[in-house]
Coordinates of C-alpha atoms in Angstrom, one line a residue:
X1 CA -20.3 -60.9 47.5
X2 CA -21.2 -59.0 44.4
X3 CA -21.9 -55.4 42.9
X4 CA -25.2 -54.9 42.1
X5 CA -26.9 -52.0 40.5
X6 CA -31.1 -51.7 42.3
X7 CA -33.4 -49.9 40.6
X8 CA -35.0 -47.4 42.4
X9 CA -38.4 -46.0 41.6
X10 CA -38.7 -44.0 44.7
X11 CA -41.5 -47.2 45.9
X12 CA -41.6 -49.8 48.3
X13 CA -40.5 -52.4 46.2
X14 CA -37.0 -51.3 45.2
X15 CA -36.4 -49.6 48.6
X16 CA -36.1 -52.9 50.0
X17 CA -34.7 -54.8 47.4
X18 CA -31.3 -52.8 48.0
X19 CA -31.8 -53.1 51.7
X20 CA -32.0 -56.8 51.5
X21 CA -29.0 -56.9 49.1
X22 CA -27.1 -54.8 51.5
X23 CA -27.9 -56.8 54.5
X24 CA -26.9 -59.9 52.3
X25 CA -23.4 -57.9 51.9
X26 CA -23.2 -57.0 48.7
X27 CA -21.8 -53.5 47.1
X28 CA -24.9 -52.2 46.0
X29 CA -25.9 -48.7 44.0
X30 CA -28.7 -47.0 43.9
X31 CA -29.9 -46.0 40.4
X32 CA -32.9 -44.3 39.1
X33 CA -33.6 -43.5 35.6
X34 CA -35.8 -40.5 34.7
X35 CA -37.7 -41.5 31.8
X36 CA -40.6 -38.5 31.2
X37 CA -41.3 -35.1 32.9
X38 CA -44.6 -33.7 31.8
X39 CA -45.0 -30.2 31.1
X40 CA -45.0 -28.7 34.6
X41 CA -41.7 -30.9 35.2
X42 CA -43.5 -33.5 38.0
X43 CA -41.6 -36.9 36.8
X44 CA -43.3 -40.3 36.5
X45 CA -44.4 -43.2 39.1
X46 CA -41.3 -44.7 37.2
X47 CA -38.6 -42.0 38.3
X48 CA -39.6 -40.5 41.6
X49 CA -35.9 -38.8 42.3
X50 CA -36.3 -37.3 45.8
X51 CA -37.8 -40.8 47.3
X52 CA -35.5 -42.6 45.4
X53 CA -32.8 -41.0 46.7
X54 CA -33.9 -40.6 50.6
X55 CA -34.5 -44.4 50.8
X56 CA -31.1 -44.3 49.4
X57 CA -29.2 -42.3 52.2
X58 CA -31.7 -43.7 55.1
X59 CA -30.1 -46.6 53.3
X60 CA -26.7 -45.9 53.2
X61 CA -25.9 -46.5 49.8
X62 CA -24.2 -44.4 47.2
X63 CA -27.2 -43.5 44.7
X64 CA -27.1 -41.7 41.2
X65 CA -30.1 -40.7 39.4
X66 CA -29.5 -41.6 35.2
X67 CA -31.7 -39.6 32.0
X68 CA -32.9 -41.9 30.0
X69 CA -36.0 -40.0 28.9
X70 CA -34.9 -40.3 24.7
X71 CA -34.7 -43.8 25.0
X72 CA -37.9 -44.4 26.6
X73 CA -40.0 -42.1 24.0
X74 CA -38.4 -43.7 21.0
X75 CA -39.3 -47.0 22.2
X76 CA -42.5 -46.7 24.7
X77 CA -44.3 -43.0 24.0
X78 CA -43.5 -43.5 19.8
X79 CA -45.0 -47.0 19.9
X80 CA -47.7 -46.4 22.5
X81 CA -49.4 -43.6 20.8
X82 CA -48.7 -45.2 17.2
X83 CA -50.3 -48.5 18.4
X84 CA -53.4 -46.9 19.7
X85 CA -53.9 -44.8 16.2
X86 CA -53.5 -48.3 14.6
X87 CA -56.4 -49.6 16.9
X88 CA -54.6 -51.4 18.9
X89 CA -54.4 -51.6 23.7
X90 CA -50.7 -52.1 24.2
X91 CA -49.0 -52.9 27.5
X92 CA -45.9 -50.4 27.4
X93 CA -44.6 -51.5 30.6
X94 CA -43.7 -54.6 28.4
X95 CA -41.5 -52.7 26.2
X96 CA -39.9 -50.3 28.6
X97 CA -38.8 -53.3 30.8
X98 CA -36.8 -54.8 27.5
X99 CA -35.5 -51.9 25.8
X100 CA -35.2 -48.8 28.7
X101 CA -35.0 -50.0 32.3
X102 CA -33.0 -53.8 31.4
X103 CA -31.4 -52.2 28.5
X104 CA -30.2 -49.2 30.1
X105 CA -29.6 -50.5 33.6
X106 CA -27.0 -52.6 32.3
X107 CA -25.0 -50.4 30.6
X108 CA -24.8 -48.7 33.7
X109 CA -23.8 -52.1 34.7
X110 CA -20.8 -52.1 32.9
X111 CA -19.6 -48.9 33.4
X112 CA -19.3 -49.0 36.6
X113 CA -18.2 -52.4 36.6
X114 CA -21.3 -53.9 37.9
X115 CA -22.2 -57.8 38.1
X116 CA -25.6 -57.1 38.5
X117 CA -28.6 -55.5 38.0
X118 CA -32.0 -56.0 40.5
X119 CA -35.3 -54.6 40.8
X120 CA -37.9 -54.9 42.9
X121 CA -40.0 -56.3 41.0
X122 CA -42.4 -59.8 42.0
X123 CA -41.0 -62.5 40.5
X124 CA -37.9 -65.2 40.5
X125 CA -35.2 -65.6 38.1
X126 CA -34.3 -69.4 38.1
X127 CA -32.5 -71.4 35.3
X128 CA -33.3 -74.5 34.0
X129 CA -31.9 -77.7 33.5
X130 CA -31.8 -77.1 30.2
X131 CA -29.3 -74.2 30.4
X132 CA -32.4 -71.2 29.8
X133 CA -33.5 -68.3 31.9
X134 CA -36.8 -67.7 32.9
X135 CA -38.9 -65.5 35.5
X136 CA -41.4 -68.1 38.2
X137 CA -44.0 -65.9 39.4
X138 CA -43.6 -65.3 43.0
X139 CA -45.1 -65.8 46.6
X140 CA -47.3 -62.1 46.1
X141 CA -50.3 -63.5 44.1
X142 CA -52.1 -60.6 42.9
X143 CA -48.7 -58.9 42.8
X144 CA -46.9 -60.7 40.6
X145 CA -45.1 -59.8 37.8
X146 CA -44.0 -62.0 35.5
X147 CA -46.9 -60.9 32.9
X148 CA -44.6 -57.9 32.4
X149 CA -41.6 -59.6 32.3
X150 CA -41.6 -61.9 29.4
X151 CA -39.7 -60.0 26.5
X152 CA -36.9 -59.8 28.5
X153 CA -33.8 -61.4 26.9
X154 CA -31.7 -64.0 28.1
X155 CA -28.7 -62.2 28.6
X156 CA -31.0 -59.6 30.7
X157 CA -32.4 -62.2 32.6
X158 CA -28.7 -64.2 33.3
X159 CA -27.5 -60.9 35.0
X160 CA -31.5 -60.0 37.2
X161 CA -31.7 -60.1 41.2
X162 CA -35.1 -60.1 42.2
X163 CA -34.6 -60.1 45.6
X164 CA -38.4 -59.8 46.2
X165 CA -39.4 -63.3 44.7
X166 CA -40.4 -65.4 48.6
X167 CA -42.1 -61.8 49.7
X168 CA -45.6 -60.9 50.1
X169 CA -46.3 -57.1 49.4
X170 CA -47.6 -56.8 53.1
X171 CA -44.2 -58.4 54.3
X172 CA -42.3 -56.0 52.1
X173 CA -44.2 -52.7 53.9
X174 CA -43.6 -54.2 57.1
X175 CA -39.8 -54.6 56.8
X176 CA -40.0 -50.9 55.3
X177 CA -41.3 -49.6 58.4
X178 CA -39.2 -51.7 60.8
X179 CA -36.1 -50.1 58.8
X180 CA -37.9 -46.3 59.1
X181 CA -37.6 -45.8 55.4
X182 CA -39.7 -43.2 54.0
X183 CA -41.5 -44.8 51.6
X184 CA -43.0 -47.8 54.0
X185 CA -46.7 -46.4 53.2
X186 CA -46.1 -45.0 50.1
X187 CA -49.3 -45.7 47.7
X188 CA -48.5 -48.1 44.4
X189 CA -49.2 -46.6 40.9
X190 CA -52.5 -47.5 39.4
X191 CA -52.3 -46.6 35.8
X192 CA -49.0 -46.1 33.0
X193 CA -46.6 -44.1 34.2
X194 CA -46.4 -41.6 31.8
X195 CA -50.6 -41.0 32.1
X196 CA -51.3 -40.6 35.7
X197 CA -54.7 -39.1 34.6
X198 CA -55.6 -42.2 32.9
X199 CA -56.6 -39.8 30.0
X200 CA -54.8 -42.1 27.5
X201 CA -56.7 -40.3 24.7
X202 CA -55.6 -36.8 25.8
X203 CA -52.3 -38.0 26.0
X204 CA -52.4 -39.7 22.3
X205 CA -53.6 -36.4 20.7
X206 CA -51.2 -34.2 22.5
X207 CA -48.0 -36.7 21.5
X208 CA -49.3 -37.7 17.5
X209 CA -46.5 -36.4 14.9
X210 CA -49.7 -36.9 12.9
X211 CA -53.8 -35.9 13.1
X212 CA -55.9 -38.7 15.7
X213 CA -58.6 -40.3 14.2
X214 CA -61.4 -38.0 14.4
X215 CA -65.2 -39.3 14.7
X216 CA -66.7 -42.7 13.1
X217 CA -69.5 -45.3 12.6
X218 CA -70.2 -47.8 15.7
X219 CA -71.4 -50.9 13.5
X220 CA -72.9 -53.9 14.2
X221 CA -71.6 -57.4 13.7
X222 CA -73.4 -56.6 9.8
X223 CA -72.5 -53.5 9.4
X224 CA -75.7 -51.5 10.4
X225 CA -74.8 -47.7 11.7
X226 CA -75.7 -47.7 15.7
X227 CA -74.2 -44.1 15.6
X228 CA -71.4 -42.1 16.2
X229 CA -67.9 -42.9 18.1
X230 CA -65.1 -39.6 19.7
X231 CA -62.3 -41.4 17.5
X232 CA -60.7 -45.0 17.6
X233 CA -58.2 -43.5 20.7
X234 CA -60.7 -43.6 23.0
X235 CA -61.6 -47.1 22.9
X236 CA -60.3 -50.4 23.5
X237 CA -62.0 -54.0 23.4
X238 CA -64.7 -55.4 25.8
X239 CA -65.3 -51.9 26.6
X240 CA -69.2 -51.3 27.7
X241 CA -68.9 -47.4 29.5
X242 CA -68.8 -44.7 28.0
X243 CA -70.8 -45.7 24.4
X244 CA -73.4 -43.5 24.6
X245 CA -75.4 -46.5 22.4
X246 CA -79.1 -47.0 23.8
X247 CA -79.6 -50.6 22.2
X248 CA -82.0 -51.8 25.4
X249 CA -79.4 -54.2 26.8
X250 CA -75.0 -54.6 27.1
X251 CA -73.9 -53.9 24.6
X252 CA -69.7 -54.1 24.0
X253 CA -66.8 -53.1 21.5
X254 CA -65.6 -55.8 19.7
X255 CA -63.2 -54.8 17.2
X256 CA -61.8 -51.2 16.0
X257 CA -60.9 -51.1 12.6
X258 CA -59.0 -47.9 12.1
X259 CA -58.7 -48.5 8.1
X260 CA -62.7 -47.0 8.0
X261 CA -62.5 -45.8 11.9
X262 CA -65.4 -47.5 12.2
X263 CA -66.1 -49.4 15.9
X264 CA -67.9 -52.8 16.2
X265 CA -70.5 -53.4 18.9
X266 CA -72.1 -56.7 19.7
X267 CA -73.4 -58.5 23.0
X268 CA -70.9 -59.5 25.5
X269 CA -71.2 -63.7 24.9
X270 CA -69.4 -62.2 21.2
X271 CA -66.1 -61.0 22.7
X272 CA -65.2 -64.7 23.7
X273 CA -62.7 -66.8 21.1
X274 CA -61.4 -69.8 21.9
X275 CA -58.3 -69.4 19.8
X276 CA -55.5 -66.6 19.2
X277 CA -52.5 -65.8 17.1
X278 CA -49.7 -63.8 18.5
X279 CA -46.7 -62.5 16.9
X280 CA -43.7 -60.3 18.3
X281 CA -42.7 -63.0 19.5
X282 CA -39.9 -64.2 22.8
X283 CA -38.6 -67.3 24.9
X284 CA -37.9 -67.6 28.2
X285 CA -37.5 -71.0 29.0
X286 CA -37.7 -73.0 25.9
X287 CA -35.4 -72.0 23.2
X288 CA -38.7 -71.7 20.2
X289 CA -41.7 -73.7 19.2
X290 CA -41.4 -75.2 15.2
X291 CA -43.2 -76.9 13.2
X292 CA -45.4 -79.7 14.3
X293 CA -44.5 -78.9 18.0
X294 CA -47.6 -78.6 20.0
X295 CA -47.0 -77.5 23.8
X296 CA -49.2 -77.0 26.4
X297 CA -49.3 -74.2 28.8
X298 CA -51.7 -71.8 30.7
X299 CA -51.7 -68.5 29.1
X300 CA -52.8 -64.9 30.4
X301 CA -54.4 -62.7 28.1
X302 CA -53.9 -59.7 31.0
X303 CA -52.4 -58.4 33.7
X304 CA -55.0 -59.2 36.0
X305 CA -56.6 -62.3 34.1
X306 CA -55.9 -66.1 35.8
X307 CA -55.2 -67.8 32.4
X308 CA -56.2 -70.6 30.4
X309 CA -55.1 -73.9 29.2
X310 CA -54.3 -73.9 25.9
X311 CA -52.4 -75.9 23.4
X312 CA -49.7 -73.7 21.6
X313 CA -48.2 -74.3 17.8
X314 CA -47.5 -72.1 14.5
X315 CA -49.5 -70.9 12.7
X316 CA -46.3 -69.8 10.5
X317 CA -43.3 -68.1 11.3
X318 CA -44.1 -65.1 12.7
X319 CA -46.6 -66.2 14.4
X320 CA -48.1 -68.3 17.0
X321 CA -51.7 -69.8 17.4
X322 CA -52.9 -69.8 21.2
X323 CA -55.9 -72.4 21.5
X324 CA -57.8 -72.2 24.5
X325 CA -59.6 -75.2 26.1
X326 CA -62.3 -72.4 27.7
X327 CA -63.3 -69.4 25.5
X328 CA -61.2 -66.1 26.7
X329 CA -62.8 -62.9 27.0
X330 CA -62.1 -60.1 25.0
X331 CA -58.7 -61.1 23.6
X332 CA -57.3 -57.1 22.5
X333 CA -54.9 -56.2 19.8
X334 CA -51.9 -55.3 21.2
X335 CA -52.3 -56.2 24.4
X336 CA -49.1 -59.4 25.8
X337 CA -50.0 -63.0 25.9
X338 CA -48.3 -64.8 28.2
X339 CA -47.2 -68.9 28.5
X340 CA -46.1 -70.5 31.6
X341 CA -46.1 -74.4 33.0
X342 CA -47.7 -76.2 35.7
X343 CA -44.6 -74.9 37.7
X344 CA -45.3 -71.1 36.6
X345 CA -42.5 -70.2 34.8
X346 CA -42.8 -68.5 31.8
X347 CA -42.7 -69.6 28.4
X348 CA -42.4 -67.4 26.6
X349 CA -45.3 -64.7 25.4
X350 CA -46.3 -62.6 22.5
X351 CA -48.4 -59.6 21.3
X352 CA -52.0 -60.5 20.4
X353 CA -52.3 -60.0 16.2
X354 CA -56.4 -61.4 15.7
X355 CA -58.3 -63.5 18.0

């Protein structure tokens, strides 16, 4: 059996991942990465050390908290703030997974002479017939987390175990209750872990090294001024609530223009697009998409998006063009577009640059 480092968040999923690996006979060590601490010294929902320690004590495995706050700020917080200031809506968990969770956990594994790391993600790590590693959608349905894992490297996936691949959330909670784990009924976090109250604009204002964008104009698609907004960091593409504009019909954020501090508003039908362009690409099941090559895929443009059939082609050396069979709503710059094959395996992904 292997020695495995399990990333313990303090939640039920990572607890069951550790329990199942121990029951399978592995030499298991629990590790929590402390990534963020608020002004009142409260930990975020991804590094609740007391709960993680209690779980490891109950399971009967060694446990170590590990400081990763510096890496988290550099690779997650600072880019998150920068994206919002530049009119994008980022996926910070994608960057955290690659650069913090997997990056630091594998270094810890090497220090402790461990073979693998493991997490409580609802996904399955598989190796393709061609030898490449990817993640496949799990049995967890809406809880599937492959969307957040597209940026992992081949080296990272080759040393990763995900014991929850065949389980649903209900099954995980049942196992936790039967094992008497103290987190069996603990609620899942619904917000970004370092902004638990969901007040993104306030967080950005507090964390930004420069002054946040102030008020600007709401404009329509023809450039006509419709009113004033509070600053571009308060809005995202597709937003309808909180605009304060009486147009006589439902009106939505269509585009954010940081260079002029303008926010373009439109009717809902203008939010739909047939194509998007993605950059900052990473491929899993294939090495690359090159030249005139065309690949069919189901593409998800946000975490809760079911996906739409599309064709992937190169626009240039750094950009992928995604042409959808049916238009998609509110493709948002900064969000991840993740490409799946017919078997639910991740082909790769990228960040939406424009539509």
